[in-house]
């Protein structure tokens, strides 16, 4: 299979604890099922301590790429949190980038202590819109059975958007392979909710 | 089923770099695996432990890297294949043994994996482990791809066995923690029998052993000249050749492609980097006037290659070498495609613009001026937040300018706002208590500040016991606070001697921290840091007394609690929270600063963020109005 853009660069970003790593693993496993080369780069140190996290995914039909996307080369950004989506666009975005974002803020401790200001979400979305080709908003935190599956809602939205060359079946098989059986139903349901919440193309 | 057990040779799977290393060991028929957890190396032993029972391996979390290396060496000396994995700092801990076991040599294949952390994302230094390979006269392999991480590890066992010498694999975080395609090989079914043959394994007659070691390295070099892990891609007569290893390979290939220089720039990718495959390198440099060295952290290749070029000056002529010394690439932090492309473009007199400059300026400005920074902090419900709060309060009550010496673990974050800036020093495992015992000896120099050392439970076992004995022996004035959250939380909650389970999850004898302290003869108290008032009072009381004292703050890591227990729902009663009229200055969200408690600006009241809250309930006791409640509690 040839890709329209090779390598296809995808960044999933959010805050430690939101399930960034799991979301990136699902996409990567699904891509492997499509016979693609996949590289995933993670920022681990901060992953569970309230820090900003991102997973860089690079899909290619030709060869393996490094685990770090060059400046401005993100084709798709999936933001589990709005400020983090904009932060990623600042470094990796370009006018053609497509963004799918969960608008639910998670406040940094500097904002809670009053040292920093969290901009209004509408304003953040506006700035995103100025910088990229298209922004799709998915209310992922509210869509799932629990707040814990917001990451899978976003994966569903990515799958439903048709922006990645991966079939829904491959996504669902990857979820079944990775998620523990007791959480499988709620995750699959969240995935479906995400698919329904997005417009294709 | 764990991917590492899949016995389908040829199948392509997605593996994390560390899993690929583990799989390589499995395909080499590894028998014995030992490690102390450390980012970015921990998943190697974790992966091996997960399949140990089924595959008949032995796997342990050792108390520290020194013990892990020694234990694994015993297996090797008994003819077994053994692997030991650690982060870069671990090499320092085990270096004493390393610098002698290289001389005595080993028997069964013996592989030491060192995982470096460029940019020190999860470390207190940026040490380049490759220097240790040269220091210890050890053959060094640097995987560049996920596939190589597996294949090279397998080969390292064979090489080690032929040379009877430990072999080192150096990984970096981007490889260890990246994931990529790996084609699986066969899992051998044979198991070895262990037997110590009574051979002579002592570091005596050192000059003789040292000379034998040098001979072994020469043999390694001969093998390296033919190694499949070294290759050249590019034109026959390149105007510039990039010499690279490890993570530099992908970056270099992409940079050459981005700049469209495939027809004039070649890449010499080295997998065996100490000793260097000198003939192989010289052969490929015959027609090039320029070399760019691409590597992560130290100019290790750069310096060794410059020595080689000096030796070969007559045959090769003058070659310009670019890299760290020339300022084209950094010798600190991580590298990436942009940095390599920038260096290459600058040498070639080209311009590298990853995106429109005006767009880049506008976007980056936004990140710097508009977006709030996201400082790392303790997780919601983390016992360390309460412990550091208690320490802060007790030191304030004491009023003598007391301070805290820090150590390695989640609580290292206490150097920042999440831990109220309490940690005043931070170095390496065990250094907090070691420093504190010194501060505690300065009374005769008019030093009157009380000093508290903090150490996690795993750090206590790893590196604090000799310092505690020293404090007792030399009668230092020091208060050690052990922040016992039940496991090695920072690296993923691996068990330690106090946890009650072993690496395979089986029940294990418990070494109690307080019993160790009592045996040393020091006073030890145990408190729950969530009983804040009691914790503060008791710490204050201990600070008033001379000698060595230990306080164990014991409460399980909130992430583990959240995983194992049903989450309690905590909420703010809006009728009780009176907001800014209270006079508490938004104590819960602004001062205690748990990310689970947010400020609802519209209502002018505190609110629990159910996405972040773990339901620990420590904040219930903090609210002066009693407005925070646990559902059903």
Short mmCIF file of C-alpha atoms in Angstrom, two decimals, chain B residues 19-439:
data_model
loop_
_atom_site.label_atom_id
_atom_site.label_comp_id
_atom_site.label_asym_id
_atom_site.label_seq_id
_atom_site.Cartn_x
_atom_site.Cartn_y
_atom_site.Cartn_z
CA UNK B 19 11.08 -5.15 24.78
CA UNK B 20 13.15 -5.77 21.67
CA UNK B 21 16.27 -6.02 23.83
CA UNK B 22 14.45 -8.46 26.12
CA UNK B 23 13.28 -10.47 23.11
CA UNK B 24 16.85 -10.58 21.79
CA UNK B 25 17.95 -12.05 25.11
CA UNK B 26 15.14 -14.62 24.93
CA UNK B 27 16.13 -15.59 21.38
CA UNK B 28 19.71 -16.00 22.65
CA UNK B 29 18.39 -18.41 25.29
CA UNK B 30 19.11 -16.17 28.25
CA UNK B 31 18.92 -17.97 31.60
CA UNK B 32 19.49 -15.34 34.25
CA UNK B 33 18.23 -11.75 34.31
CA UNK B 34 18.81 -9.11 36.98
CA UNK B 35 18.32 -5.37 37.25
CA UNK B 36 17.52 -2.45 39.48
CA UNK B 37 14.82 -0.26 37.90
CA UNK B 38 15.84 3.03 36.34
CA UNK B 39 14.40 5.11 33.50
CA UNK B 40 14.80 4.43 30.60
CA UNK B 41 15.88 0.81 31.25
CA UNK B 42 13.18 -0.67 33.50
CA UNK B 43 11.03 -2.39 30.88
CA UNK B 44 13.84 -4.79 29.95
CA UNK B 45 13.73 -6.75 33.19
CA UNK B 46 9.98 -6.15 33.53
CA UNK B 47 9.40 -7.82 30.17
CA UNK B 48 11.72 -10.71 31.00
CA UNK B 49 10.13 -11.23 34.42
CA UNK B 50 6.69 -11.40 32.81
CA UNK B 51 7.66 -14.47 30.75
CA UNK B 52 10.22 -15.93 33.16
CA UNK B 53 8.02 -18.62 34.62
CA UNK B 54 6.79 -19.88 31.24
CA UNK B 55 10.19 -19.85 29.60
CA UNK B 56 12.08 -21.23 32.60
CA UNK B 57 14.26 -18.15 33.16
CA UNK B 58 15.37 -16.63 36.41
CA UNK B 59 14.58 -12.93 36.84
CA UNK B 60 15.10 -10.69 39.84
CA UNK B 61 14.83 -7.07 40.86
CA UNK B 62 18.08 -6.68 42.76
CA UNK B 63 18.52 -4.14 45.55
CA UNK B 64 20.97 -2.17 43.43
CA UNK B 65 22.98 -2.34 40.21
CA UNK B 66 26.13 -3.58 41.91
CA UNK B 67 24.32 -6.60 43.29
CA UNK B 68 22.56 -7.23 39.98
CA UNK B 69 25.84 -7.25 38.07
CA UNK B 70 27.51 -9.53 40.60
CA UNK B 71 24.56 -11.93 40.71
CA UNK B 72 24.39 -12.11 36.93
CA UNK B 73 28.15 -12.64 36.74
CA UNK B 74 27.79 -15.66 39.02
CA UNK B 75 25.35 -17.14 36.53
CA UNK B 76 27.77 -16.47 33.69
CA UNK B 77 30.64 -18.02 35.65
CA UNK B 78 28.45 -21.11 36.01
CA UNK B 79 28.10 -21.34 32.25
CA UNK B 80 24.66 -19.71 31.96
CA UNK B 81 23.72 -16.80 29.75
CA UNK B 82 22.99 -13.70 31.81
CA UNK B 83 21.74 -10.19 31.19
CA UNK B 84 21.79 -7.16 33.44
CA UNK B 85 20.12 -3.85 32.57
CA UNK B 86 20.43 -0.41 34.12
CA UNK B 87 20.18 3.30 33.49
CA UNK B 88 23.37 5.25 32.97
CA UNK B 89 23.82 6.11 36.65
CA UNK B 90 23.64 2.42 37.49
CA UNK B 91 27.01 1.96 35.83
CA UNK B 92 28.55 4.17 38.50
CA UNK B 93 27.02 2.03 41.22
CA UNK B 94 28.37 -1.22 39.76
CA UNK B 95 31.63 0.11 38.35
CA UNK B 96 33.83 -1.30 41.10
CA UNK B 97 32.85 -4.84 40.20
CA UNK B 98 32.79 -4.05 36.49
CA UNK B 99 36.40 -2.90 36.59
CA UNK B 100 37.50 -6.30 37.88
CA UNK B 101 35.13 -8.74 36.22
CA UNK B 102 36.45 -7.48 32.89
CA UNK B 103 39.87 -8.74 34.00
CA UNK B 104 38.79 -12.10 35.38
CA UNK B 105 36.53 -12.67 32.40
CA UNK B 106 33.24 -14.56 32.27
CA UNK B 107 31.98 -17.85 30.82
CA UNK B 108 28.38 -17.96 29.65
CA UNK B 109 27.31 -15.07 27.42
CA UNK B 110 27.12 -11.98 29.64
CA UNK B 111 25.44 -8.82 28.41
CA UNK B 112 25.23 -5.49 30.23
CA UNK B 113 22.63 -3.10 28.84
CA UNK B 114 23.07 0.57 29.74
CA UNK B 115 20.25 2.92 28.76
CA UNK B 116 21.20 6.59 28.54
CA UNK B 117 18.84 9.49 29.04
CA UNK B 118 19.87 12.38 26.75
CA UNK B 119 18.25 15.62 27.98
CA UNK B 120 17.99 13.94 31.40
CA UNK B 121 14.20 13.79 31.17
CA UNK B 122 14.18 11.39 34.07
CA UNK B 123 17.70 11.65 35.43
CA UNK B 124 20.04 13.88 37.38
CA UNK B 125 22.82 13.64 34.83
CA UNK B 126 23.42 13.11 31.12
CA UNK B 127 26.27 10.70 31.40
CA UNK B 128 27.29 8.90 28.22
CA UNK B 129 27.72 5.23 29.08
CA UNK B 130 29.92 4.54 26.09
CA UNK B 131 32.85 5.99 27.99
CA UNK B 132 32.50 3.12 30.44
CA UNK B 133 32.92 0.57 27.68
CA UNK B 134 36.22 2.14 26.69
CA UNK B 135 37.16 2.63 30.35
CA UNK B 136 36.51 -1.04 31.13
CA UNK B 137 37.87 -2.42 27.83
CA UNK B 138 34.46 -3.87 27.01
CA UNK B 139 33.12 -4.45 23.49
CA UNK B 140 30.35 -1.92 22.82
CA UNK B 141 27.29 -2.26 20.59
CA UNK B 142 24.85 0.53 19.77
CA UNK B 143 21.52 -0.48 18.22
CA UNK B 144 20.05 2.03 15.78
CA UNK B 145 16.69 0.42 15.03
CA UNK B 146 14.13 -1.60 16.97
CA UNK B 147 15.07 -4.64 14.88
CA UNK B 148 18.73 -4.14 15.73
CA UNK B 149 17.92 -3.78 19.42
CA UNK B 150 16.73 -7.39 19.26
CA UNK B 151 19.27 -8.81 16.84
CA UNK B 152 22.25 -7.11 18.43
CA UNK B 153 21.35 -8.30 21.91
CA UNK B 154 21.18 -11.86 20.64
CA UNK B 155 24.55 -11.49 18.94
CA UNK B 156 26.11 -9.85 22.03
CA UNK B 157 25.60 -13.09 23.98
CA UNK B 158 27.46 -15.09 21.35
CA UNK B 159 30.27 -12.54 21.17
CA UNK B 160 30.60 -12.42 24.95
CA UNK B 161 30.75 -16.19 25.11
CA UNK B 162 33.45 -16.39 22.43
CA UNK B 163 35.54 -13.68 24.11
CA UNK B 164 34.71 -14.71 27.68
CA UNK B 165 34.14 -11.05 28.41
CA UNK B 166 31.08 -8.98 29.33
CA UNK B 167 29.66 -7.09 26.33
CA UNK B 168 27.89 -3.79 26.64
CA UNK B 169 24.86 -2.58 24.73
CA UNK B 170 24.16 1.13 24.86
CA UNK B 171 20.65 2.28 24.23
CA UNK B 172 19.14 5.76 24.57
CA UNK B 173 15.66 6.81 25.71
CA UNK B 174 14.31 7.41 22.20
CA UNK B 175 15.10 3.82 21.29
CA UNK B 176 14.39 2.21 24.66
CA UNK B 177 11.03 3.96 24.98
CA UNK B 178 10.16 4.15 21.31
CA UNK B 179 8.16 1.45 19.57
CA UNK B 180 8.63 0.04 16.13
CA UNK B 181 8.36 -2.98 13.86
CA UNK B 182 10.42 -6.02 14.81
CA UNK B 183 10.53 -9.29 12.92
CA UNK B 184 10.68 -12.11 15.43
CA UNK B 185 13.21 -14.96 15.41
CA UNK B 186 13.15 -18.37 17.00
CA UNK B 187 12.97 -19.05 20.72
CA UNK B 188 15.44 -21.82 21.60
CA UNK B 189 14.01 -24.71 23.58
CA UNK B 190 17.25 -25.88 25.17
CA UNK B 191 17.99 -25.05 28.83
CA UNK B 192 21.51 -25.04 30.23
CA UNK B 193 22.76 -26.65 33.43
CA UNK B 194 24.72 -24.44 35.81
CA UNK B 195 28.04 -25.54 37.19
CA UNK B 196 30.97 -23.67 38.64
CA UNK B 197 34.04 -25.45 37.38
CA UNK B 198 36.39 -24.21 40.09
CA UNK B 199 38.33 -22.28 37.48
CA UNK B 200 40.57 -19.43 38.53
CA UNK B 201 38.42 -16.31 38.65
CA UNK B 202 40.36 -13.82 40.73
CA UNK B 203 41.67 -10.44 39.79
CA UNK B 204 45.23 -11.36 40.79
CA UNK B 205 48.35 -11.06 38.64
CA UNK B 206 46.62 -8.07 37.20
CA UNK B 207 49.13 -7.01 34.52
CA UNK B 208 48.85 -10.49 32.99
CA UNK B 209 45.04 -10.37 33.04
CA UNK B 210 45.07 -6.83 31.73
CA UNK B 211 47.19 -7.87 28.80
CA UNK B 212 44.86 -10.80 28.11
CA UNK B 213 41.95 -8.36 28.20
CA UNK B 214 43.59 -6.21 25.55
CA UNK B 215 44.02 -9.29 23.39
CA UNK B 216 40.32 -10.06 23.76
CA UNK B 217 39.51 -6.56 22.61
CA UNK B 218 41.66 -7.06 19.54
CA UNK B 219 39.68 -10.22 18.77
CA UNK B 220 36.48 -8.23 19.20
CA UNK B 221 37.81 -5.65 16.78
CA UNK B 222 38.49 -8.34 14.17
CA UNK B 223 34.89 -9.53 14.46
CA UNK B 224 33.64 -5.96 14.26
CA UNK B 225 35.39 -5.39 10.94
CA UNK B 226 32.99 -7.95 9.41
CA UNK B 227 29.91 -7.11 11.43
CA UNK B 228 26.53 -6.89 9.72
CA UNK B 229 25.67 -4.07 12.11
CA UNK B 230 28.02 -1.69 10.31
CA UNK B 231 27.00 -0.48 6.88
CA UNK B 232 27.40 2.24 4.33
CA UNK B 233 24.67 3.78 2.18
CA UNK B 234 25.29 6.47 -0.38
CA UNK B 235 27.26 7.24 -3.50
CA UNK B 236 30.64 5.65 -4.13
CA UNK B 237 32.40 8.99 -4.09
CA UNK B 238 30.56 11.06 -1.55
CA UNK B 239 31.45 14.72 -1.01
CA UNK B 240 30.59 14.21 2.64
CA UNK B 241 30.10 11.15 4.79
CA UNK B 242 28.04 11.17 7.96
CA UNK B 243 29.42 8.76 10.52
CA UNK B 244 26.76 7.86 13.03
CA UNK B 245 25.62 5.31 15.58
CA UNK B 246 22.50 4.53 17.60
CA UNK B 247 19.68 7.05 17.35
CA UNK B 248 21.72 9.11 14.86
CA UNK B 249 21.00 6.69 12.01
CA UNK B 250 17.31 7.54 11.48
CA UNK B 251 17.94 11.26 11.94
CA UNK B 252 20.82 11.24 9.47
CA UNK B 253 18.93 9.31 6.81
CA UNK B 254 15.92 11.61 7.07
CA UNK B 255 18.11 14.74 7.04
CA UNK B 256 19.89 13.64 3.86
CA UNK B 257 16.52 12.92 2.26
CA UNK B 258 14.97 16.22 3.43
CA UNK B 259 17.82 18.19 1.91
CA UNK B 260 17.79 16.07 -1.25
CA UNK B 261 21.47 15.17 -0.86
CA UNK B 262 21.18 11.41 -1.51
CA UNK B 263 23.47 11.66 -4.54
CA UNK B 264 26.37 13.32 -2.79
CA UNK B 265 26.20 12.50 0.92
CA UNK B 266 26.81 9.00 2.26
CA UNK B 267 26.08 7.56 5.70
CA UNK B 268 28.46 5.21 7.47
CA UNK B 269 26.36 3.67 10.19
CA UNK B 270 28.29 1.95 12.95
CA UNK B 271 26.75 -0.60 15.29
CA UNK B 272 30.00 -1.73 16.89
CA UNK B 273 31.56 1.37 18.35
CA UNK B 274 34.25 0.16 20.76
CA UNK B 275 36.72 -0.91 19.67
CA UNK B 276 36.10 0.78 16.33
CA UNK B 277 36.11 -1.32 13.17
CA UNK B 278 39.08 0.70 11.94
CA UNK B 279 39.73 -1.00 8.57
CA UNK B 280 36.04 -0.81 7.69
CA UNK B 281 35.94 2.92 8.46
CA UNK B 282 39.18 3.72 6.66
CA UNK B 283 37.99 1.80 3.60
CA UNK B 284 34.88 3.97 3.33
CA UNK B 285 36.62 7.28 3.98
CA UNK B 286 39.07 6.90 1.10
CA UNK B 287 37.36 9.32 -1.25
CA UNK B 288 35.66 11.83 0.96
CA UNK B 289 37.01 15.25 1.94
CA UNK B 290 34.43 15.84 4.69
CA UNK B 291 32.99 13.91 7.61
CA UNK B 292 30.10 14.86 9.90
CA UNK B 293 29.80 12.87 13.11
CA UNK B 294 26.26 12.41 14.41
CA UNK B 295 25.87 10.91 17.88
CA UNK B 296 23.93 11.49 21.08
CA UNK B 297 25.59 13.18 24.11
CA UNK B 298 29.41 12.99 24.22
CA UNK B 299 31.69 13.29 21.18
CA UNK B 300 32.69 9.69 21.76
CA UNK B 301 32.82 8.55 18.15
CA UNK B 302 34.16 11.93 17.14
CA UNK B 303 37.23 11.73 19.34
CA UNK B 304 37.97 8.10 18.58
CA UNK B 305 37.60 8.69 14.86
CA UNK B 306 39.85 11.73 15.02
CA UNK B 307 42.54 9.53 16.59
CA UNK B 308 42.06 7.03 13.78
CA UNK B 309 42.27 9.77 11.14
CA UNK B 310 45.49 11.04 12.69
CA UNK B 311 46.95 7.54 12.50
CA UNK B 312 45.83 7.20 8.89
CA UNK B 313 46.78 10.73 7.84
CA UNK B 314 49.31 9.45 5.32
CA UNK B 315 46.91 7.26 3.42
CA UNK B 316 43.70 9.28 3.81
CA UNK B 317 45.06 12.80 3.57
CA UNK B 318 43.35 15.72 5.25
CA UNK B 319 39.67 15.20 6.04
CA UNK B 320 37.59 17.96 7.62
CA UNK B 321 35.69 16.60 10.60
CA UNK B 322 32.48 18.33 11.69
CA UNK B 323 30.47 17.55 14.79
CA UNK B 324 30.43 18.72 18.39
CA UNK B 325 33.89 20.32 18.45
CA UNK B 326 33.13 22.35 15.33
CA UNK B 327 29.88 23.49 16.92
CA UNK B 328 27.67 21.95 14.23
CA UNK B 329 25.97 19.58 16.66
CA UNK B 330 25.50 19.74 20.42
CA UNK B 331 27.29 17.55 22.97
CA UNK B 332 24.43 17.99 25.43
CA UNK B 333 20.80 16.99 25.17
CA UNK B 334 19.04 14.92 22.54
CA UNK B 335 19.55 15.28 18.84
CA UNK B 336 16.88 15.05 16.16
CA UNK B 337 16.39 15.31 12.44
CA UNK B 338 16.25 19.12 12.55
CA UNK B 339 19.62 19.39 14.27
CA UNK B 340 21.28 17.00 11.82
CA UNK B 341 19.68 18.70 8.81
CA UNK B 342 20.76 22.08 10.20
CA UNK B 343 24.36 20.89 10.60
CA UNK B 344 24.44 19.31 7.16
CA UNK B 345 22.92 22.38 5.51
CA UNK B 346 25.39 24.69 7.21
CA UNK B 347 28.40 22.64 6.05
CA UNK B 348 26.99 22.46 2.53
CA UNK B 349 26.13 26.15 2.39
CA UNK B 350 22.42 25.36 2.08
CA UNK B 351 19.49 26.62 4.06
CA UNK B 352 17.32 24.35 6.13
CA UNK B 353 13.85 25.79 6.78
CA UNK B 354 11.47 23.22 8.19
CA UNK B 355 8.47 25.60 7.76
CA UNK B 356 7.63 29.13 6.78
CA UNK B 357 9.60 31.48 9.01
CA UNK B 358 6.78 33.89 9.70
CA UNK B 359 4.49 30.99 10.63
CA UNK B 360 7.16 29.46 12.89
CA UNK B 361 7.74 32.78 14.63
CA UNK B 362 4.03 33.32 15.25
CA UNK B 363 3.51 29.76 16.48
CA UNK B 364 6.49 29.71 18.82
CA UNK B 365 5.61 33.10 20.28
CA UNK B 366 2.23 31.70 21.17
CA UNK B 367 3.81 28.82 23.05
CA UNK B 368 6.08 31.13 25.00
CA UNK B 369 3.79 34.01 25.89
CA UNK B 370 0.25 32.71 25.73
CA UNK B 371 0.22 29.15 27.00
CA UNK B 372 0.54 28.44 30.73
CA UNK B 373 3.54 26.21 31.50
CA UNK B 374 2.80 22.79 32.88
CA UNK B 375 5.17 22.11 35.74
CA UNK B 376 5.53 18.52 36.85
CA UNK B 377 3.86 17.85 40.15
CA UNK B 378 2.88 15.01 42.41
CA UNK B 379 -0.16 13.09 41.22
CA UNK B 380 -3.47 13.87 42.86
CA UNK B 381 -3.58 11.88 46.08
CA UNK B 382 0.18 11.40 46.25
CA UNK B 383 1.40 10.79 49.81
CA UNK B 384 4.60 12.75 49.04
CA UNK B 385 2.59 15.99 48.84
CA UNK B 386 1.37 15.43 52.37
CA UNK B 387 4.81 14.34 53.62
CA UNK B 388 6.52 17.40 52.20
CA UNK B 389 3.76 19.59 53.57
CA UNK B 390 4.39 18.09 57.03
CA UNK B 391 8.15 18.59 56.66
CA UNK B 392 7.65 22.19 55.58
CA UNK B 393 5.34 22.89 58.51
CA UNK B 394 7.62 21.19 61.06
CA UNK B 395 10.69 23.10 59.86
CA UNK B 396 8.75 26.34 60.06
CA UNK B 397 7.63 25.55 63.61
CA UNK B 398 11.21 24.72 64.52
CA UNK B 399 12.36 28.08 63.20
CA UNK B 400 16.12 27.37 62.94
CA UNK B 401 16.37 27.51 59.15
CA UNK B 402 16.36 23.76 58.83
CA UNK B 403 16.43 22.25 55.37
CA UNK B 404 15.97 19.04 53.43
CA UNK B 405 18.51 17.06 51.42
CA UNK B 406 16.86 15.26 48.53
CA UNK B 407 17.22 11.93 46.82
CA UNK B 408 16.13 10.03 43.72
CA UNK B 409 12.49 9.11 43.21
CA UNK B 410 9.10 10.71 42.58
CA UNK B 411 9.78 12.92 45.61
CA UNK B 412 12.70 14.51 43.73
CA UNK B 413 9.90 16.76 42.44
CA UNK B 414 10.09 18.33 45.89
CA UNK B 415 12.77 20.61 44.43
CA UNK B 416 9.88 22.39 42.66
CA UNK B 417 6.54 24.02 43.49
CA UNK B 418 4.66 20.68 43.75
CA UNK B 419 6.73 19.88 46.85
CA UNK B 420 6.79 23.47 48.09
CA UNK B 421 10.45 23.87 47.06
CA UNK B 422 11.50 21.84 50.11
CA UNK B 423 14.41 19.82 48.66
CA UNK B 424 17.57 21.89 48.71
CA UNK B 425 19.98 19.29 47.31
CA UNK B 426 19.54 16.59 44.68
CA UNK B 427 22.27 14.34 43.32
CA UNK B 428 22.22 10.55 43.10
CA UNK B 429 20.82 7.50 44.88
CA UNK B 430 21.63 7.76 48.59
CA UNK B 431 23.30 11.17 48.41
CA UNK B 432 20.57 12.82 50.47
CA UNK B 433 21.39 10.87 53.62
CA UNK B 434 25.14 10.91 52.95
CA UNK B 435 25.11 14.69 52.71
CA UNK B 436 22.86 14.98 55.75
CA UNK B 437 25.24 12.93 57.89
CA UNK B 438 27.94 15.46 56.95
CA UNK B 439 25.76 18.50 57.68
#
